[in-house]
Coordinates of C-alpha atoms and ligand atoms in Angstrom, one line a residue:
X26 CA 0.0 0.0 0.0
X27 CA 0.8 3.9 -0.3
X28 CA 1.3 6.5 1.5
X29 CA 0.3 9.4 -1.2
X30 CA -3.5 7.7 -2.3
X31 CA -6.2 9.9 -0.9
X32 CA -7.5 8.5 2.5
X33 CA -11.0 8.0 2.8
X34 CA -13.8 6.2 4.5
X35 CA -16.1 4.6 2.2
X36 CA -19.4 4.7 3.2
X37 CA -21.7 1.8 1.5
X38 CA -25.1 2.0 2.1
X39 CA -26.4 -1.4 0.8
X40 CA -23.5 -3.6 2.5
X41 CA -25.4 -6.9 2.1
X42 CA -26.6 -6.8 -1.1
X43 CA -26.0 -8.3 -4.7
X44 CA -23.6 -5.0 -6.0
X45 CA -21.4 -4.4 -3.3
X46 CA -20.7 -8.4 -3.2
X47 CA -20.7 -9.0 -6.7
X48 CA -18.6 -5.9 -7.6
X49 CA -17.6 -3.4 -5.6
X50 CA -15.6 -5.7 -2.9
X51 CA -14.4 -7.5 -5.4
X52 CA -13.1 -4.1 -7.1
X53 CA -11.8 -2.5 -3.5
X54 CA -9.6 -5.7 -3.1
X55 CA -7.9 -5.6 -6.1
X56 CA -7.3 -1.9 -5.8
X57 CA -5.7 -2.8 -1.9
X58 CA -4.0 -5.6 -3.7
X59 CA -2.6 -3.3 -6.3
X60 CA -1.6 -0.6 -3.8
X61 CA -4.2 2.0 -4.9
X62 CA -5.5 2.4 -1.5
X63 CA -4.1 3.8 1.1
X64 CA -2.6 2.7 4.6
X65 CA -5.5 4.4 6.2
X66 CA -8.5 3.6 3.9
X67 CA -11.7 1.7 5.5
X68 CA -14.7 0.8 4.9
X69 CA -17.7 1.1 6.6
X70 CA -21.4 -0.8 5.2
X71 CA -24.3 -0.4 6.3
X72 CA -28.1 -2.3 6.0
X73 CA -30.2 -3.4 7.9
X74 CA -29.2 -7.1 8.6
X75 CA -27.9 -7.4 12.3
X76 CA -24.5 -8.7 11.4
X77 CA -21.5 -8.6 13.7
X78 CA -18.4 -7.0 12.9
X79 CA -17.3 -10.6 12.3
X80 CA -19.9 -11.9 9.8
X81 CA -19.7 -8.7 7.6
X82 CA -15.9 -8.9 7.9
X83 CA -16.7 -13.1 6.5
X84 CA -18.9 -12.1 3.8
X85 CA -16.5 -9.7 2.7
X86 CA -13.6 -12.2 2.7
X87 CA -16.4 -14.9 0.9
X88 CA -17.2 -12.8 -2.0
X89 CA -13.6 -12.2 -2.7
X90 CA -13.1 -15.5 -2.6
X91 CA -15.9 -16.0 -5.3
X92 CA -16.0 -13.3 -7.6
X93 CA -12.2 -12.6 -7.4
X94 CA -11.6 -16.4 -7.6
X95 CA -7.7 -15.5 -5.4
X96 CA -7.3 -17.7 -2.5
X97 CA -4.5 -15.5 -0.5
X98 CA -5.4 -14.4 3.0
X99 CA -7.6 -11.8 3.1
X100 CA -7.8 -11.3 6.8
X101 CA -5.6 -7.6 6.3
X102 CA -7.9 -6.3 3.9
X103 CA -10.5 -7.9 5.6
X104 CA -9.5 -5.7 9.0
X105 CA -10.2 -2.3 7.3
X106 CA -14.0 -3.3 7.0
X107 CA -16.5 -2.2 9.5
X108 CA -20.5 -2.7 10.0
X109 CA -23.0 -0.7 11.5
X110 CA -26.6 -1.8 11.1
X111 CA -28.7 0.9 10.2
X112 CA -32.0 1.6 8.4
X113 CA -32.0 4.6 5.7
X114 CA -35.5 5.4 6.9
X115 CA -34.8 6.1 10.6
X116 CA -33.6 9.5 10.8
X117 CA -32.4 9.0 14.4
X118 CA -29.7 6.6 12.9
X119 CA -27.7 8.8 10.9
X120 CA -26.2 11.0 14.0
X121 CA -25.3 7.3 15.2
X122 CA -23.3 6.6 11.7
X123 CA -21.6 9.9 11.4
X124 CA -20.2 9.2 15.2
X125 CA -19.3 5.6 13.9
X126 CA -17.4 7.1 11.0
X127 CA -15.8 9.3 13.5
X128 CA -14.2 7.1 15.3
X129 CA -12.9 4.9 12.8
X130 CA -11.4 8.3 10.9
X131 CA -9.5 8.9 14.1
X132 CA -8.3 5.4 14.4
X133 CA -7.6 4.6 10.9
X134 CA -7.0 8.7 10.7
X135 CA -8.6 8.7 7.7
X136 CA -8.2 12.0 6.9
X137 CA -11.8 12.9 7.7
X138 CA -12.9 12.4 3.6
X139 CA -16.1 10.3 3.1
X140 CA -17.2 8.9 0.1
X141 CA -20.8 7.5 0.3
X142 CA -21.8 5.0 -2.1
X143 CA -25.7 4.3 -2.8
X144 CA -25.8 0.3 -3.7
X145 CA -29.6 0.3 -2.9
X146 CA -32.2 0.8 -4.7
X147 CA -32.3 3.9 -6.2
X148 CA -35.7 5.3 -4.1
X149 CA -33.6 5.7 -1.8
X150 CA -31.1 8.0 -3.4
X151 CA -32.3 11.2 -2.9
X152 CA -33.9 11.0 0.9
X153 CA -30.4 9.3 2.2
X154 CA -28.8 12.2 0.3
X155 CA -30.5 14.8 2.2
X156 CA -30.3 12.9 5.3
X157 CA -26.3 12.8 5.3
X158 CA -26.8 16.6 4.8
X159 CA -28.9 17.6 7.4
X160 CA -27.7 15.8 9.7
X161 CA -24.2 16.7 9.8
X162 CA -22.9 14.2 8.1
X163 CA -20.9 16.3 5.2
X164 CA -19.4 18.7 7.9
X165 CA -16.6 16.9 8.1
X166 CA -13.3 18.3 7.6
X167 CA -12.0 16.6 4.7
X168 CA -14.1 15.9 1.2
X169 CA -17.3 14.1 1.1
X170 CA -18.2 12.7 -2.2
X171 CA -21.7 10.4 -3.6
X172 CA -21.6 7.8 -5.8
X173 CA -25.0 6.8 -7.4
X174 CA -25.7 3.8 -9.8
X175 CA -28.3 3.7 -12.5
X176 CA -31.0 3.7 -12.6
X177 CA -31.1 8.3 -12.8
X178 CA -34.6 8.1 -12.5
X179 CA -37.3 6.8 -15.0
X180 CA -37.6 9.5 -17.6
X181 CA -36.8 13.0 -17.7
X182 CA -38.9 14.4 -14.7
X183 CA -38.2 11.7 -12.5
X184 CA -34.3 11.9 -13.3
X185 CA -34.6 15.7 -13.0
X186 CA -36.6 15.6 -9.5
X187 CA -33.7 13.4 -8.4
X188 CA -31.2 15.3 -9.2
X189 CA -32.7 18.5 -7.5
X190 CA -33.1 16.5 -4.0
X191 CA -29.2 15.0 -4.2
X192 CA -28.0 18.6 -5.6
X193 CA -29.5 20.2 -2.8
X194 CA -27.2 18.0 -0.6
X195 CA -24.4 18.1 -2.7
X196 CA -22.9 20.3 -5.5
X197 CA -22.2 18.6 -8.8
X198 CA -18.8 17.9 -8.2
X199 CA -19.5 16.0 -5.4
X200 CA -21.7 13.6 -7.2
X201 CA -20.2 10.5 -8.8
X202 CA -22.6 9.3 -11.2
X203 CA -21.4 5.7 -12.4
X204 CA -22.0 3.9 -16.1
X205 CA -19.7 1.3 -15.3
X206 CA -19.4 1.1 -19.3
X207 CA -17.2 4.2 -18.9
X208 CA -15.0 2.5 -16.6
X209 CA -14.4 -0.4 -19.3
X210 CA -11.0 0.0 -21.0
X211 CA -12.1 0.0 -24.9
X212 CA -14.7 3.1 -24.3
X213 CA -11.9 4.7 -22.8
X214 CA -9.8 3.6 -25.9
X215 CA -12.3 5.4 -28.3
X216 CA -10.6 9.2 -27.2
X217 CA -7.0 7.8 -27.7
X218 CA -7.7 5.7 -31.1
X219 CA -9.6 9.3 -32.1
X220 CA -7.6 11.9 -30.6
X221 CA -4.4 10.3 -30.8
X222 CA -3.6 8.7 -34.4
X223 CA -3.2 11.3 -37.0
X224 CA -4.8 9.0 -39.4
X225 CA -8.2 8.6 -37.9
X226 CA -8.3 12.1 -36.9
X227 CA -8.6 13.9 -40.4
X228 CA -11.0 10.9 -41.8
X229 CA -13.4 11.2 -38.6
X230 CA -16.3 12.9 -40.1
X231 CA -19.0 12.9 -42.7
X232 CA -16.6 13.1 -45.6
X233 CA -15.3 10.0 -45.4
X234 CA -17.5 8.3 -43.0
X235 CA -20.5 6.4 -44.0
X236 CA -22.0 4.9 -40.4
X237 CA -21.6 3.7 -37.5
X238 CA -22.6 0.9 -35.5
X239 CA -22.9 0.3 -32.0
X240 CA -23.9 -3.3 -30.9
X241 CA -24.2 -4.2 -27.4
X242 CA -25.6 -8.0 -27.4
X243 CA -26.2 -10.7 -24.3
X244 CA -27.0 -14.2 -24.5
X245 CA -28.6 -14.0 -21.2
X246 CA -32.4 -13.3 -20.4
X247 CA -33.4 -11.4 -17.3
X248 CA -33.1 -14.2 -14.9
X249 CA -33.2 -12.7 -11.8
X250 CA -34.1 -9.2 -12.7
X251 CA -37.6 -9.3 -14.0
X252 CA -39.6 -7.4 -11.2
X253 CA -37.0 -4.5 -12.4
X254 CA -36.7 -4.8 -16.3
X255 CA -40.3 -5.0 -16.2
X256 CA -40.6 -1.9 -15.5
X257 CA -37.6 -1.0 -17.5
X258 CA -37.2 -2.3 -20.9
X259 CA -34.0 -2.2 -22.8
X260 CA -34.5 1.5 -23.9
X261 CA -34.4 2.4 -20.3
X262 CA -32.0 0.0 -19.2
X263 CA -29.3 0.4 -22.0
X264 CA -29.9 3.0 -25.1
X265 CA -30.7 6.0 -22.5
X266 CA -27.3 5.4 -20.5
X267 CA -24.6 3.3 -22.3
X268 CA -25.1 3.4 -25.8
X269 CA -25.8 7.0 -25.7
X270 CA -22.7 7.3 -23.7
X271 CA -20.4 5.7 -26.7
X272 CA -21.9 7.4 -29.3
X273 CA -21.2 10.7 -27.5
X274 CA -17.5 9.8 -27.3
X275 CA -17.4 8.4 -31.1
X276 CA -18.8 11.8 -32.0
X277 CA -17.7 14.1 -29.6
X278 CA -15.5 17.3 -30.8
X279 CA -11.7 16.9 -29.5
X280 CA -11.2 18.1 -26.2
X281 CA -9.7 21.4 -25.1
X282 CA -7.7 19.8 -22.2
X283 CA -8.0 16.3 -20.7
X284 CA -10.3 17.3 -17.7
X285 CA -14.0 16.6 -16.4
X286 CA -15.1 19.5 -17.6
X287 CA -13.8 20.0 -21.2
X288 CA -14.6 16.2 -22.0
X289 CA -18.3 16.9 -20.9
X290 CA -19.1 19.9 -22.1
X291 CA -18.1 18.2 -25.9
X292 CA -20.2 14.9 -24.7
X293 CA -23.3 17.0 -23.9
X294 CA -22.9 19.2 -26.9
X295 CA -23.3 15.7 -29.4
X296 CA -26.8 14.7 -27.1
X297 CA -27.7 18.3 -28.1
X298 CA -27.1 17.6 -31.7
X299 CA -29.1 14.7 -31.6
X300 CA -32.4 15.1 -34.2
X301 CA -35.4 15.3 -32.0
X302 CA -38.0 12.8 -32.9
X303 CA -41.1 13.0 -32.7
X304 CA -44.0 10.8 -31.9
X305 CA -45.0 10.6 -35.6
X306 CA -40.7 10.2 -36.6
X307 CA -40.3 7.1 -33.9
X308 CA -40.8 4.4 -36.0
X309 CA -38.8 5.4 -38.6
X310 CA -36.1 5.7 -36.2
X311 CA -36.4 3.2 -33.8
X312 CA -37.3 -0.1 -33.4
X313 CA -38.4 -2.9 -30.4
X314 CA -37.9 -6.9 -29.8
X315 CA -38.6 -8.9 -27.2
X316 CA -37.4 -12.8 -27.3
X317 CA -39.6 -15.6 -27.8
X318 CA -38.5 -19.2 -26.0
X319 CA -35.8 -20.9 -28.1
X320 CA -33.5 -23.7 -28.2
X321 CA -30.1 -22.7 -27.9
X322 CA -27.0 -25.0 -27.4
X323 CA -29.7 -27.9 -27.6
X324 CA -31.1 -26.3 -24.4
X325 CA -34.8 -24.9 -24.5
X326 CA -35.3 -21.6 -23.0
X327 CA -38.0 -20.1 -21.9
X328 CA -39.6 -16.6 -23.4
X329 CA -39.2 -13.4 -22.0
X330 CA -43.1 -13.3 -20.7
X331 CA -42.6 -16.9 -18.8
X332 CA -39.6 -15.0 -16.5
X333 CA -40.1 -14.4 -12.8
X334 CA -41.7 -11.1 -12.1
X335 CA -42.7 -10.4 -15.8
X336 CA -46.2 -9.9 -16.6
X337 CA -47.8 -12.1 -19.4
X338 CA -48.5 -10.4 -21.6
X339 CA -45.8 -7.8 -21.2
X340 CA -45.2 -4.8 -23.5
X341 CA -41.5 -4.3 -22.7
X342 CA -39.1 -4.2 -25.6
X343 CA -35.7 -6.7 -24.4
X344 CA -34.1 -5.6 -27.6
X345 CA -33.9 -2.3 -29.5
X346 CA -32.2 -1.2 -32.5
X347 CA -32.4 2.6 -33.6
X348 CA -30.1 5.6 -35.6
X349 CA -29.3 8.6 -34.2
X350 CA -28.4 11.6 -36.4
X351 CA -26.0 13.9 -35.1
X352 CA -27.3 16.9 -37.2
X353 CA -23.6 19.2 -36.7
X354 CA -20.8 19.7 -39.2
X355 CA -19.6 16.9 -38.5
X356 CA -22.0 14.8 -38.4
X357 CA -24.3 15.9 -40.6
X358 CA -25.9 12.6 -42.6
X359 CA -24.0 10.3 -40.9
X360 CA -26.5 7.2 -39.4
X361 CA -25.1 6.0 -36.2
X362 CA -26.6 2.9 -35.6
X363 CA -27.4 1.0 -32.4
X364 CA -29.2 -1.8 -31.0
X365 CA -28.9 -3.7 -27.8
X366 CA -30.8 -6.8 -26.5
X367 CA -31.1 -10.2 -24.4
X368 CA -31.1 -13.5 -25.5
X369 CA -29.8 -12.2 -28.5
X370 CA -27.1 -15.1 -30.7
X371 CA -23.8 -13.7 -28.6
X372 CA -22.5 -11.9 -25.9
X373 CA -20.9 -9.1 -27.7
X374 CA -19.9 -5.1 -27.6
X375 CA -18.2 -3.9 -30.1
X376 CA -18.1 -0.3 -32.3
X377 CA -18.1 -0.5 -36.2
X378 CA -16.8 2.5 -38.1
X379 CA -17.9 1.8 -41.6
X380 CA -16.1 3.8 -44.4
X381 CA -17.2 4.9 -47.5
X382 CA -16.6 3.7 -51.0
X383 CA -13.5 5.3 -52.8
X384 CA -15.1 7.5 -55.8
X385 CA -13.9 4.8 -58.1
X386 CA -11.8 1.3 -57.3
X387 CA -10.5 -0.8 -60.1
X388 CA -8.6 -3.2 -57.7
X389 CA -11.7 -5.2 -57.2
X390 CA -12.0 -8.7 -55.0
X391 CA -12.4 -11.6 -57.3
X392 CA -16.1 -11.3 -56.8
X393 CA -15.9 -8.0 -58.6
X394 CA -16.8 -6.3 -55.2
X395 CA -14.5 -3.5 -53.2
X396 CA -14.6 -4.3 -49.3
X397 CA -15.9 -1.0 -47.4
X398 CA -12.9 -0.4 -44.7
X399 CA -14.0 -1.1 -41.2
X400 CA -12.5 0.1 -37.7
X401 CA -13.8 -2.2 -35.3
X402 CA -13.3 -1.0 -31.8
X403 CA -13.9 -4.3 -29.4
X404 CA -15.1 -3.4 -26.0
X405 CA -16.1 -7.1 -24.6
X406 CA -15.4 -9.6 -24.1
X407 CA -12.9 -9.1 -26.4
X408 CA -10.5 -6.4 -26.2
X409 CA -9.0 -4.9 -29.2
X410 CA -9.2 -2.9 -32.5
X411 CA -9.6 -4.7 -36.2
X412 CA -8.8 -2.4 -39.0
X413 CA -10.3 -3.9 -42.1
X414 CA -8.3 -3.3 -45.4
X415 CA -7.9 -4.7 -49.0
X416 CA -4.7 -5.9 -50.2
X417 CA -3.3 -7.5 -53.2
X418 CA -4.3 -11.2 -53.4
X419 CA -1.6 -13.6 -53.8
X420 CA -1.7 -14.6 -57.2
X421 CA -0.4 -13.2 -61.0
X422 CA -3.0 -10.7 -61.3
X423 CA -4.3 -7.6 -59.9
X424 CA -7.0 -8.1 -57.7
X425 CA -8.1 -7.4 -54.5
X426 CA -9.4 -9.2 -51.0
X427 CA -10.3 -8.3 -47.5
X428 CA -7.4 -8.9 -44.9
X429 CA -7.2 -7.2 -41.1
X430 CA -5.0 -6.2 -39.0
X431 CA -5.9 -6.5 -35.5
X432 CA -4.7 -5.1 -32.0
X433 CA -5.5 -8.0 -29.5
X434 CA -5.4 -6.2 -26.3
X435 CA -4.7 -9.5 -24.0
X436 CA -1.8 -10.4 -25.8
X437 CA -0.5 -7.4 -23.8
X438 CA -0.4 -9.7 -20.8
X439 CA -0.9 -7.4 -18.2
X440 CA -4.0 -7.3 -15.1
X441 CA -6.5 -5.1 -17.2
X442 CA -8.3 -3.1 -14.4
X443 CA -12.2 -4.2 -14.4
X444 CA -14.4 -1.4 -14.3
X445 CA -15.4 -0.7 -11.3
X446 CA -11.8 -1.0 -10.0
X447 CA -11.2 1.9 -12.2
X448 CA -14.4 4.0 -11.4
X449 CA -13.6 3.4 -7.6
X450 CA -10.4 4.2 -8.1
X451 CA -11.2 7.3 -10.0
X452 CA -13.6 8.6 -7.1
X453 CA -11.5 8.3 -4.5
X454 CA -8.8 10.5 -6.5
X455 CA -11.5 13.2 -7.3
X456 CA -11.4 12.2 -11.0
X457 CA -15.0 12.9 -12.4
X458 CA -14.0 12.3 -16.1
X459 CA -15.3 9.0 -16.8
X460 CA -19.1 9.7 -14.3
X461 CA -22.4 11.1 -15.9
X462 CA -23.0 14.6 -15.4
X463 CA -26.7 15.8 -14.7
X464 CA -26.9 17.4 -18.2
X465 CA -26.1 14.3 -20.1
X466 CA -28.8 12.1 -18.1
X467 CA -31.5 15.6 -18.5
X468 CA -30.6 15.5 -22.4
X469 CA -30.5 11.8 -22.6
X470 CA -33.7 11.1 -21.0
X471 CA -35.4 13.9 -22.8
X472 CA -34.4 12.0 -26.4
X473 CA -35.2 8.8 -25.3
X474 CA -38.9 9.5 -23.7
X475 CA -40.1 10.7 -26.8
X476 CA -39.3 6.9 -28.0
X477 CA -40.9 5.4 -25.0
X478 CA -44.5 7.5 -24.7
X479 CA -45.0 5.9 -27.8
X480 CA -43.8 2.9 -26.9
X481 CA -46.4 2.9 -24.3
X482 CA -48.8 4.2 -26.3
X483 CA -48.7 1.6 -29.2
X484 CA -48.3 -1.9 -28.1
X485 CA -46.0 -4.4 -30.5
X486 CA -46.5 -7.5 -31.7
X487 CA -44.3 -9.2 -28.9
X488 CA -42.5 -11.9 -28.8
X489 CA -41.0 -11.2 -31.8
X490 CA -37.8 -13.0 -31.8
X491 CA -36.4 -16.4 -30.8
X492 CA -33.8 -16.5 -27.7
X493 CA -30.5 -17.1 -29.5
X494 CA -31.6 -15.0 -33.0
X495 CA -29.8 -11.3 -33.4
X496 CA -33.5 -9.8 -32.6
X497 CA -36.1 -9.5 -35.0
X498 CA -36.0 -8.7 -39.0
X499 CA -37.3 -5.3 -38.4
X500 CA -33.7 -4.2 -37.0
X501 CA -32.1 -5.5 -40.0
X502 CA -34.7 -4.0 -42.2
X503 CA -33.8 -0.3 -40.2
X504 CA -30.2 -0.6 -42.3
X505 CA -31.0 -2.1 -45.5
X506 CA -33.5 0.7 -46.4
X507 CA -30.3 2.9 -46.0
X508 CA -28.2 0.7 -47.6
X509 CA -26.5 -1.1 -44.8
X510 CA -26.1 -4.1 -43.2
X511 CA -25.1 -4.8 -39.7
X512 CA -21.6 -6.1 -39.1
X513 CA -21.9 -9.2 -37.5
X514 CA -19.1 -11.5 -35.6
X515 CA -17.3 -10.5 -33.0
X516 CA -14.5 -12.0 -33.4
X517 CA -11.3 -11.1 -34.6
X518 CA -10.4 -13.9 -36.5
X519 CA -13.2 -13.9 -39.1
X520 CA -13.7 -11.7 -41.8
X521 CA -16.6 -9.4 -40.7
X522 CA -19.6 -10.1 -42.9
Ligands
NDP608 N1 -26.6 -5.7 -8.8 C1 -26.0 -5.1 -9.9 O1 -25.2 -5.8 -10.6 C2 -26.2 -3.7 -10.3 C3 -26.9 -2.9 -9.5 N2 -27.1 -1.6 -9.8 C4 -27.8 -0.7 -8.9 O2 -27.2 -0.8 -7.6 C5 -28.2 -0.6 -6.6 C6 -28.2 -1.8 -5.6 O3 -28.5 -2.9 -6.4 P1 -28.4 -4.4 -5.7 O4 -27.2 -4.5 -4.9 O5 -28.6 -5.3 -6.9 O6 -29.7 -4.5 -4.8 P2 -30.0 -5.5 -3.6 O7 -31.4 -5.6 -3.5 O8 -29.2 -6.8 -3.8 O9 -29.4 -4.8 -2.3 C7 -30.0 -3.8 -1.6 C8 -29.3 -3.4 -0.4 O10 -29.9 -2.4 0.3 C9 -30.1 -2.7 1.7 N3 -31.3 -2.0 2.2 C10 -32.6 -2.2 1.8 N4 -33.4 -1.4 2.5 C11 -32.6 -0.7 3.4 C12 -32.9 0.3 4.4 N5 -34.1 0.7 4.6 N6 -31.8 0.7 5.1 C13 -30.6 0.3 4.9 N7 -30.3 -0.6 3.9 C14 -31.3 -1.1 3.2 C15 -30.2 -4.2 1.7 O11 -29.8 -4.8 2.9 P3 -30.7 -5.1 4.1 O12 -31.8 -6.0 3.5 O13 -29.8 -5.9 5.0 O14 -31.2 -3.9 4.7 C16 -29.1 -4.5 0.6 O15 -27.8 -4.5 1.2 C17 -29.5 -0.4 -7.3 O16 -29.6 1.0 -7.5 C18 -29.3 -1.0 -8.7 O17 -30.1 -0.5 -9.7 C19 -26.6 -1.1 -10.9 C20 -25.9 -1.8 -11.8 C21 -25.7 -3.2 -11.6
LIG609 O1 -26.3 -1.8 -16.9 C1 -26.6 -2.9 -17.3 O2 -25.6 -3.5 -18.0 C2 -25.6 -4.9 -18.2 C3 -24.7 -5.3 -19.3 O3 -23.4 -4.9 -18.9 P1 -22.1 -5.6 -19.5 O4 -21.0 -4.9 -18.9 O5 -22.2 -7.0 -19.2 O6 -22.2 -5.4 -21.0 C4 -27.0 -5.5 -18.5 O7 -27.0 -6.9 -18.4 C5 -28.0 -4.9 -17.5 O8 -29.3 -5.3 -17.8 C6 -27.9 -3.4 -17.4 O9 -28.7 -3.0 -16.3

């Protein structure tokens, strides 16, 4: 460990649930193991679950064990965890945690900083928000920070009412508002492959680009989470935060500086490019799935509307596939493509760059076709960058065929930090850059509940696609009557077709 990493106490509200034991232990450990943390870093969680110091500090150990799959003794790290039951709707509790978190800071002398993290549902965001506040428990003498996860609310009012009751608690840079897709190590690619190759730079625009395509696909259903996506659907649960978060870097303006501030400010000013739709422009735009039962690896699964929690005859869309035009310079006439769903053939994100066709080519393939060049930026769960070109095939004549040349990020054989470990990491150094600011979520939500009022209002012919198929014929349809295609394998070692 280090001397010079911030001290803090981390404050988890949520202890005992699925996040903080499925990622965020897993994440503080290897940040500990990889000396990011300091000396005099602890943690304190709190729920309401009556645990002694001694079971929390098991569970702890337990989920290392499981999710970090490392067998070394964790007692040390273990030692820097602390409980305190405590219910976020008891008001009387909170004086009880900030004197809790007092005395650890002086004996782990912490440095009196705080950095509360909200793993709970997000209800409970903005009353335990204004709770820490007025009751003292951001007077302390060092920095106090929030980190919130998604879901920001449902739509635009909800997400805005939300932020006014956490922003009267805290100012904006105080909140840490996590997409752990920004914490995975390809989106943060997309600035350097952009920003830092002189020959993507000059070709990143509507001259010489045709579209784009962002695919993020999963083979699982919604298991567990059906109560939730329910209520959800995949335009809530994906388009509005992630993908809308990778096409803003893909078409964001460079940066003035590398800093919070400039990289946002170029992020929001793409969501305020984005054409409006409207409810009579929708369905031209956008377009809804949801799986059917399927057989898959010889195993028969079940449809969407036989999950737990789901009702039967649900309306929500578990796949979507839309374009976004980014009316600026830049952009102008430029499709970028997305689409997202479960139960969908594999379990892939990845960002095409499509080029367009040279004014003329005579160095045709020897099907008397010119291969488009592709930049294929892949963000999981492989790691890398395909650059799809045309060379000379290996013969007597003059013809062409596809070849790539590939940047397999894991041959690089080093730890790659997972996202969380990053985010985490990030907060507790007061780096904002890679976290959501409240005008991205206000502009993001306000695109995207155009799409889902009528959503509501016109229901779809659901199910609509088998588990295991790439979603239904409509999202291919939403390309070819532009002249595309979608891109389809993921892996590197295939010829995209
Ligand atoms: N799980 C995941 O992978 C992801 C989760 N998220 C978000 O993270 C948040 C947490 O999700 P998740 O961990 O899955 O949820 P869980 O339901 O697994 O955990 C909820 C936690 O809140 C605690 N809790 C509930 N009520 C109270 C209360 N009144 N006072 C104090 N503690 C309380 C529970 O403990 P107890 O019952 O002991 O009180 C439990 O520790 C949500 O906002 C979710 O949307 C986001 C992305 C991924
Ligand atoms: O935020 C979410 O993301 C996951 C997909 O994340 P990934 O890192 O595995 O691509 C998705 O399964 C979940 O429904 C959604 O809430």
């Amino acid at each position: 460990m280090t001397q010079d990493t911030p001290r803090a106490i981390i404050v988890i509200f949520g202890a005992t649930g699925d996040l903080a034991n499925r990622k965020l232990y897993p994440a503080l450990y290897r940040l500990y193991r990889n000396k990011k943390l300091s000396d005099h870093f602890a943690v304190v969680g709190v729920a309401r679950r009556p645990l002694t110091q001694e079971d929390f500090r098991n569970n702890v150990k337990a989920s290392i064990e499981e999710y970090q799959g490392d067998s070394i003794d964790h007692d040390e790290f273990a030692s820097h965890f602390h409980y305190n039951p405590f219910d976020a709707q008891h008001l009387s509790e909170y004086q009880k945690l900030d004197n809790f978190i007092t005395e650890l800071d002086q004996h782990h002398q912490a440095g009196g900083n705080r950095l509360f993290y909200m793993a709970m549902a997000p209800n409970f965001f903005g009353p335990i928000a204004a709770n820490l506040k007025s009751q003292g428990l951001t007077d302390n003498k060092g920095w106090s920070r929030l980190v919130i996860e998604k879901p920001f609310g449902h739509n635009y009012e909800t997400a805005q009412a939300l932020n006014d009751q956490i922003g009267q608690a805290f100012d904006e840079d105080q909140i840490y508002r996590i997409d752990h897709y920004l914490g995975k190590q390809m989106i943060q690619n997309i600035e350097i492959v952009r920003f830092a190759n002189a020959m993507f730079e000059p070709l990143w625009n509507n001259q010489y680009i045709a579209n784009v395509q962002i695919t993020s696909s999963e083979v699982l259903g919604v298991e567990e989470r059906g109560r939730y996506y329910d209520e959800s659907g995949a335009l809530r649960d994906m388009i509005q935060n992630h993908l809308l978060q990778m096409v803003s870097l893909v078409a964001m303006e460079p940066p003035a500086k590398i800093h919070p501030d400039d990289i946002r400010y170029e992020k929001v000013k793409v969501l305020r490019s984005l054409r409006p739709l409207t409810d009579e422009t929708v369905d031209d735009y956008f377009v809804r799935g949801q799986y059917d039962k399927g057989i898959v690896d010889d195993v028969e699964l079940n449809g969407y509307r036989e999950s737990n929690g789901v009702e039967e005859d649900s309306n929500t869309e578990t796949f979507v596939a839309g374009k976004f035009m980014i009316d600026n310079f830049r952009w102008a006439g430029v499709p970028f493509y997305v689409r997202t769903g479960k139960r969908m053939k594999e379990k892939c994100t990845k960002i095409v760059v499509q080029f367009k066709d040279l004014p003329l080519n005579l160095y045709k393939d020897n099907e008397g076709t010119i291969n488009p060049n592709l930049l294929v930026i892949h963000v999981a769960p492989e790691e890398g960058i395909t650059m799809h070109l045309n060379a000379k095939k290996t013969d007597y004549g003059m013809t062409s065929k596809a070849i790539t040349m590939h940047y397999d990020k894991s041959l690089e054989n080093v730890e790659v930090p997972e996202a969380y470990e990053l985010l985490i990491n990030d907060c507790i150094n007061g780096d904002s850059t890679s976290f959501v600011h409240a005008d991205e979520v206000a502009l993001s939500w306000k695109f995207v509940d155009t799409i889902s009022k009528r959503w509501e209002k016109v229901k779809a012919n659901f199910p609509n696609y088998a588990s295991g198929m790439n979603g239904p014929d409509i999202s291919d349809t939403l390309l070819n009557k532009d002249g595309f295609h979608w891109w389809e394998t993921c892996s590197k070692d295939k010829q995209e077709k």
